[in-house]
Coordinates of C-alpha atoms in Angstrom, one line a residue:
X1 CA 1.1 -13.0 -14.6
X2 CA -2.5 -12.9 -12.9
X3 CA -4.3 -12.7 -16.2
X4 CA -2.5 -15.9 -17.7
X5 CA -3.2 -17.9 -14.5
X6 CA -6.8 -16.8 -14.5
X7 CA -7.2 -18.0 -18.3
X8 CA -5.4 -21.5 -17.1
X9 CA -8.1 -21.6 -14.3
X10 CA -11.1 -20.9 -16.5
X11 CA -9.7 -23.5 -19.0
X12 CA -8.9 -26.3 -16.5
X13 CA -12.6 -26.0 -15.0
X14 CA -14.2 -25.6 -18.4
X15 CA -12.5 -28.9 -19.3
X16 CA -14.0 -30.6 -16.3
X17 CA -17.2 -29.2 -17.0
X18 CA -17.4 -30.9 -20.3
X19 CA -15.9 -34.0 -19.3
X20 CA -16.8 -34.7 -15.7
X21 CA -19.9 -32.7 -14.6
X22 CA -21.7 -29.3 -15.7
X23 CA -21.5 -28.1 -12.1
X24 CA -17.7 -26.9 -12.7
X25 CA -18.8 -24.3 -15.3
X26 CA -20.2 -22.5 -12.0
X27 CA -16.7 -21.8 -11.1
X28 CA -16.2 -19.5 -14.0
X29 CA -18.1 -17.0 -11.9
X30 CA -15.1 -16.3 -9.8
X31 CA -13.7 -14.6 -12.7
X32 CA -15.4 -11.3 -11.5
X33 CA -12.7 -10.9 -8.9
X34 CA -10.2 -10.3 -12.0
X35 CA -12.6 -7.4 -13.2
X36 CA -13.3 -5.7 -9.8
X37 CA -10.3 -4.0 -8.1
X38 CA -12.1 -3.7 -4.8
X39 CA -12.5 -7.7 -4.8
X40 CA -8.7 -8.0 -5.6
X41 CA -7.8 -5.8 -2.7
X42 CA -9.9 -7.9 -0.2
X43 CA -8.3 -11.0 -1.8
X44 CA -4.9 -9.5 -1.5
X45 CA -5.7 -8.7 2.3
X46 CA -6.0 -12.2 2.9
X47 CA -3.2 -13.6 0.8
X48 CA -0.5 -11.0 1.6
X49 CA 0.0 -12.1 5.4
X50 CA -0.9 -15.5 4.7
X51 CA 2.3 -16.6 6.9
X52 CA 0.8 -14.6 9.9
X53 CA -2.6 -15.8 9.3
X54 CA -1.4 -19.5 9.0
X55 CA 0.7 -19.3 12.2
X56 CA -2.2 -17.7 14.2
X57 CA -4.5 -20.3 12.9
X58 CA -2.0 -23.3 13.9
X59 CA -1.8 -21.6 17.3
X60 CA -5.8 -21.5 17.5
X61 CA -6.0 -25.2 16.6
X62 CA -3.3 -25.9 19.4
X63 CA -5.6 -24.2 21.9
X64 CA -8.7 -25.7 20.9
X65 CA -6.9 -29.2 21.2
X66 CA -6.2 -28.2 24.8
X67 CA -10.0 -27.3 25.4
X68 CA -10.9 -30.7 23.6
X69 CA -8.5 -32.6 25.9
X70 CA -9.8 -30.8 29.0
X71 CA -13.2 -31.4 28.1
X72 CA -12.7 -35.1 27.1
X73 CA -10.9 -35.7 30.7
X74 CA -13.4 -33.6 32.8
X75 CA -16.6 -32.7 31.0
X76 CA -17.6 -35.6 28.7
X77 CA -20.9 -36.0 30.2
X78 CA -21.8 -32.3 29.1
X79 CA -21.0 -33.0 25.5
X80 CA -24.6 -34.4 24.5
X81 CA -26.9 -33.3 21.6
X82 CA -30.6 -32.8 21.9
X83 CA -31.3 -36.5 21.5
X84 CA -28.9 -37.4 24.4
X85 CA -26.2 -38.8 22.0
X86 CA -22.6 -38.6 23.5
X87 CA -20.4 -36.0 21.4
X88 CA -17.3 -36.9 23.1
X89 CA -16.8 -40.3 22.8
X90 CA -13.2 -39.9 21.5
X91 CA -10.3 -37.2 21.9
X92 CA -10.7 -36.5 18.3
X93 CA -14.3 -36.3 18.4
X94 CA -14.4 -33.8 21.3
X95 CA -11.7 -31.6 19.8
X96 CA -13.8 -31.4 16.4
X97 CA -16.9 -30.5 18.1
X98 CA -15.2 -28.0 20.1
X99 CA -13.7 -26.4 17.0
X100 CA -16.8 -26.4 14.9
X101 CA -19.7 -25.9 17.2
X102 CA -17.7 -23.5 19.7
X103 CA -16.4 -21.4 17.0
X104 CA -19.7 -21.4 14.8
X105 CA -22.0 -20.3 17.7
X106 CA -19.4 -18.3 19.6
X107 CA -19.8 -20.0 22.8
X108 CA -19.1 -23.6 23.5
X109 CA -21.9 -23.4 26.3
X110 CA -24.4 -23.5 23.4
X111 CA -23.5 -27.1 22.5
X112 CA -23.2 -28.3 26.1
X113 CA -26.0 -29.9 28.3
X114 CA -27.7 -27.2 30.4
X115 CA -26.2 -26.8 33.8
X116 CA -27.8 -25.9 37.1
X117 CA -25.6 -23.8 39.2
X118 CA -27.4 -24.8 42.4
X119 CA -24.3 -25.6 44.7
X120 CA -20.6 -24.5 44.6
X121 CA -18.9 -27.6 43.4
X122 CA -15.9 -28.1 41.2
X123 CA -17.9 -29.8 38.4
X124 CA -20.2 -26.7 38.0
X125 CA -17.7 -24.1 38.9
X126 CA -15.0 -25.7 36.5
X127 CA -17.7 -26.0 33.6
X128 CA -18.4 -22.3 33.9
X129 CA -14.8 -21.3 34.2
X130 CA -14.1 -23.7 31.1
X131 CA -17.0 -21.9 29.0
X132 CA -15.7 -18.5 30.1
X133 CA -12.2 -19.3 29.2
X134 CA -13.1 -20.7 25.6
X135 CA -15.2 -17.6 25.0
X136 CA -12.3 -15.0 26.0
X137 CA -9.4 -16.8 24.6
X138 CA -10.9 -18.2 21.2
X139 CA -13.6 -15.6 20.3
X140 CA -12.5 -12.3 21.9
X141 CA -8.6 -12.8 21.4
X142 CA -8.0 -15.2 18.7
X143 CA -10.7 -14.5 16.1
X144 CA -10.0 -10.8 16.8
X145 CA -6.5 -11.4 16.1
X146 CA -7.2 -12.9 12.7
X147 CA -9.9 -10.2 11.8
X148 CA -7.1 -7.5 12.9
X149 CA -4.4 -9.0 10.8
X150 CA -6.9 -9.1 7.6
X151 CA -8.0 -5.5 8.6
X152 CA -4.6 -4.0 9.1
X153 CA -3.6 -5.7 5.7
X154 CA -6.3 -4.1 3.8
X155 CA -5.9 -0.9 5.3
X156 CA -2.3 -0.9 4.3
X157 CA -3.1 -1.8 0.8
X158 CA -5.6 0.8 0.6
X159 CA -3.2 3.3 2.0
X160 CA -0.4 2.4 -0.6
X161 CA -3.0 2.5 -3.5
X162 CA -3.9 6.1 -2.4
X163 CA -0.3 7.0 -2.3
X164 CA 0.1 5.6 -5.9
X165 CA -3.0 7.7 -7.1
X166 CA -1.8 10.8 -5.3
X167 CA 1.8 10.3 -6.9
X168 CA -0.1 10.0 -10.3
X169 CA -2.1 13.1 -9.7
X170 CA 0.5 15.2 -7.9
X171 CA 3.7 14.4 -9.4
X172 CA 5.3 14.4 -12.9
X173 CA 5.8 10.9 -14.0
X174 CA 9.0 12.1 -15.8
X175 CA 10.7 14.0 -13.4
X176 CA 8.9 13.2 -10.3
X177 CA 8.6 16.8 -9.2
X178 CA 5.6 17.7 -7.1
X179 CA 2.5 19.7 -8.7
X180 CA 2.9 22.2 -5.8
X181 CA 6.4 23.3 -6.9
X182 CA 5.3 24.0 -10.7
X183 CA 2.3 25.8 -9.5
X184 CA 4.3 28.1 -7.1
X185 CA 7.6 28.6 -9.3
X186 CA 6.4 28.0 -12.8
X187 CA 3.0 29.7 -12.7
X188 CA 4.0 32.1 -15.4
X189 CA 4.4 29.2 -17.8
X190 CA 0.9 27.6 -16.9
X191 CA 1.7 25.5 -13.8
X192 CA 1.7 21.8 -13.4
X193 CA -0.9 21.1 -16.1
X194 CA 1.0 23.0 -18.7
X195 CA 4.2 21.1 -17.8
X196 CA 2.8 17.5 -18.0
X197 CA 1.1 18.6 -21.2
X198 CA 3.9 20.0 -23.0
X199 CA 7.4 19.8 -21.4
X200 CA 7.0 16.4 -19.9
X201 CA 4.4 14.8 -21.9
X202 CA 4.4 11.1 -21.1
X203 CA 3.1 10.3 -24.4
X204 CA 5.8 12.0 -26.4
X205 CA 8.3 9.9 -24.3
X206 CA 6.2 6.8 -25.3
X207 CA 6.2 7.9 -29.1
X208 CA 10.1 8.6 -29.0
X209 CA 10.7 5.0 -27.5
X210 CA 8.5 3.4 -30.2
X211 CA 10.3 5.7 -32.8
X212 CA 13.8 4.2 -31.5
X213 CA 12.5 0.8 -31.4
X214 CA 11.5 1.1 -35.2
X215 CA 14.4 3.2 -36.5
X216 CA 17.6 1.3 -37.9
X217 CA 20.3 1.7 -35.4
X218 CA 22.9 2.8 -38.1
X219 CA 20.8 6.0 -38.5
X220 CA 20.7 7.0 -34.9
X221 CA 22.1 10.4 -34.0
X222 CA 24.1 10.9 -30.7
X223 CA 21.3 11.6 -28.6
X224 CA 19.4 8.6 -30.0
X225 CA 22.3 6.3 -29.4
X226 CA 22.8 7.3 -25.9
X227 CA 19.0 6.7 -25.2
X228 CA 19.2 3.3 -27.0
X229 CA 22.3 2.5 -25.0
X230 CA 20.5 3.3 -21.5
X231 CA 17.5 1.4 -22.7
X232 CA 19.4 -1.8 -23.3
X233 CA 21.2 -1.6 -19.8
X234 CA 17.7 -0.6 -18.2
X235 CA 19.2 2.6 -17.1
X236 CA 16.9 5.6 -16.6
X237 CA 19.7 8.4 -16.8
X238 CA 18.4 9.8 -19.9
X239 CA 15.2 10.9 -18.1
X240 CA 15.3 14.2 -16.6
X241 CA 14.8 13.1 -13.0
X242 CA 14.2 16.2 -10.6
X243 CA 14.9 18.5 -13.4
X244 CA 12.6 20.8 -15.5
X245 CA 13.4 23.6 -17.9
X246 CA 10.7 25.8 -16.3
X247 CA 12.3 25.4 -12.9
X248 CA 15.6 26.0 -14.3
X249 CA 14.7 29.3 -16.1
X250 CA 13.1 30.4 -12.8
X251 CA 16.3 29.6 -10.9
X252 CA 18.1 31.7 -13.4
X253 CA 15.8 34.6 -13.4
X254 CA 15.8 34.5 -9.5
X255 CA 19.9 34.2 -9.6
X256 CA 20.0 37.2 -11.9
X257 CA 17.4 39.2 -9.7
X258 CA 19.4 38.5 -6.7
X259 CA 22.4 39.4 -8.2
X260 CA 20.9 42.9 -9.6
X261 CA 19.7 43.4 -6.0
X262 CA 23.0 42.8 -4.5
X263 CA 24.5 45.2 -7.0
X264 CA 22.0 47.9 -6.4
X265 CA 22.6 47.4 -2.5
X266 CA 26.3 47.7 -2.9
X267 CA 25.9 50.8 -5.3
X268 CA 23.5 52.3 -2.7
X269 CA 26.0 51.5 0.1
X270 CA 28.9 53.3 -1.9
X271 CA 26.7 56.4 -2.6
X272 CA 25.7 56.7 1.2
X273 CA 29.5 56.4 2.1
X274 CA 30.2 59.3 -0.3
X275 CA 27.6 61.4 1.0
X276 CA 28.7 60.6 4.7
X277 CA 32.2 61.8 3.5
X278 CA 30.9 65.0 2.0
X279 CA 28.9 65.7 5.1
X280 CA 32.0 65.2 7.0
X281 CA 33.9 67.7 5.1
X282 CA 31.2 70.1 4.9
X283 CA 31.1 70.0 8.7
X284 CA 34.8 70.4 9.0
X285 CA 34.8 73.6 6.8
X286 CA 31.8 75.3 8.7
X287 CA 33.7 74.7 12.0
X288 CA 36.9 76.1 10.6
X289 CA 34.9 79.1 9.3
X290 CA 33.5 79.7 12.8

């Protein structure tokens, strides 16, 4: 339960604020996430595909390690700050500088000493290729891969939310039949709005379930006993799924109309046959008289 864990989270940091330092009270501001659905969607977009994000991030760290290793063996003299201090004394330091400065500034060349490309040599050419590869692999590909995973997940969450909202607005919660069906076939009875407010009023079902819960089981009738038995088994067969009296009545009326039409067609066909026979007899009589 997200609400329960939020309260535990708030309680822990409240205790820290009292016992350790008032700074921990500021963490309570994060409770706004619980009250803002859009912020929850953003958080879900990051946490839903956490496995893909973690694997991609680990792969990115491995790639950064290779860049740091290559820089440590070939371009150590270019890793210097504004004061001329060496920023690549060890492989670990070189990798950390490559990861931190390269990703923050979006270009590892921003943290390297300026290079003049006056002659075509391996040092200058290799350094330029190193900077270009870092930009393409880390900034263009890997960071966009991580952003793409988050954006796609956020889009999927938003699409699912819209589908749920459409189901709530366009489908009956009880029977699951779409509103367009009632508006088309049951328009004589008031359409979808009349259906969800009378025949399949969700609150009437809620009241009925509360009524069963409060009523003594000894006093149940047959229908109430059946519904209670289904509830105990988490069975929803007592609900009229894909069924509605309005549509049933319409189908009955339609069936009767079709039967009457079929009867009328058969009677008309018989009359036509009788007329044809009489016409044949009349023509035979005329031909005999001639």
